Amino acid sequence: MSQIQCYSVKAYSASNATTPLAPAAITRREPTELDVQIEILYCGVCHSDIHFARNEWGFTRYPAVPGHEIVGRITRIGAKVTKFKVGDLAGVGCMVGGDLSCPHCRAGNEQYSPTMIGTYGSTEPFIGGPTFGGYSENIVVNEHFALRVPTNLSPAAVAPLLCAGITTYSPLRHWKVGPGQKVGVVGLGGLGHMGVKFARAFGAHVVVFTTSPSKKADALRLGAHEVIVSTDPEQMKAHAGTFHFILDCVSAQHDINTYLGMLAVDGNLTQVGAPEKPLPVSVFSLIMGRRSFSGSMIGGIRETQEMLDFCGEHGIASDIEMIRMDQINEAYARMLKSDVKYRFVIDMASLKAE
Ligand code: NAP
Ligand code: ZN
């Protein structure tokens, strides 16, 4: 550990669960032989960043630098790097390390390896202390965890694919969503709007459940065939028991039994939204119809690359609202009011300029 050199980087961090994010200096390792250094151009703002900054999941270590939807340019490479050269565009999502040798890693599921190192909130393997995310000028990661990003799409609109994209693509692929299926997406935020785009691209009949009637026209534009305002019991009743698959992207407490009741016999509801508190499940919601309730976390590196390539081929990217770094606390407040269309992305040049 001791021979590793470090350098200082400008970032935005939370110093505890209640104060706003503010400018700070963090330390990163100098690239080792398998590392790439990426100058961050854009970083998406995921609701996980809020849960983490506010310690809603209970494992945050401070100072906390969120951000795991990173697109940037390679500025330095280690001696043994083969995947990238200086000047390439690259992406980094929610993972920056892992042993790459356990059965999960070998199966392409690095996200489920007990050795997985998260982009933020894990332990930095070379210099200790917490890993720091993308609300910063640059990042250093093992080349395996850097992705090639499509060059035919706006790099800012590609950034959210690194988390919101793969988190919705992976379960839709796993559960083989496709033509002839009725698929629900609950919550039209960052994840939800990508879920709609992918489910539509895979050929399903797509229905959005939203608590925001004002998002109805957008949901249809994004690819939904139908929109259900979930606060209207009549609209909900009309679709009960009819869905093959539902992807729940909600960040807050909600009645999961209502959505399980929307599933057809043998239907599956996959939870990707990660609210702070447990979601109580009535067993009757499951046994009446042999339904299943499952979860999914991001996706492996191979599948993330597949998703990015798919997006390049099909012209799929996120609908974004660009912000400056110093607008991050305002962006969090708006996300908590479900007021985001449909992903905030930070123009990281604004941090350099500070
Ligand atoms: P987001 O952009 O804030 O969207 C969340 C959406 O949920 C809102 O836009 C809203 O949609 C709906 N919603 C919010 N509060 C609600 C409530 N009280 N009742 C019902 N619906 C409500 O968040 P995001 O970035 O998409 O993230 C969503 C969740 O996924 C977060 O918990 C995040 O931590 C988690 N996540 C998980 C993974 C994973 O690997 N599993 C990866 C990334 C993120 P409407 O206005 O349409 O109702
Ligand atoms: Zn995320």
XYZ file of C-alpha atoms in Angstrom, residues 172 177 183 185 194-206 219-226 310 316:
27
model
C -35.866 -6.994 -18.470
C -39.394 -9.468 -21.649
C -45.085 -5.110 -18.927
C -42.997 0.114 -15.143
C -35.113 3.979 -19.174
C -37.228 0.918 -18.295
C -39.951 2.222 -20.599
C -37.506 2.764 -23.462
C -35.971 -0.713 -23.131
C -39.264 -2.596 -22.631
C -40.600 -0.866 -25.733
C -37.439 -1.642 -27.720
C -37.739 -5.313 -26.691
C -41.243 -5.442 -28.190
C -43.448 -5.603 -25.086
C -46.772 -3.845 -24.503
C -45.630 -1.194 -22.028
C -44.746 8.519 -20.705
C -46.438 7.983 -24.070
C -43.707 9.925 -25.888
C -41.032 7.838 -24.164
C -42.615 4.649 -25.493
C -45.456 3.586 -23.198
C -48.611 2.246 -24.843
C -50.750 3.048 -21.802
C -27.545 -1.843 -27.910
C -31.366 5.049 -27.107
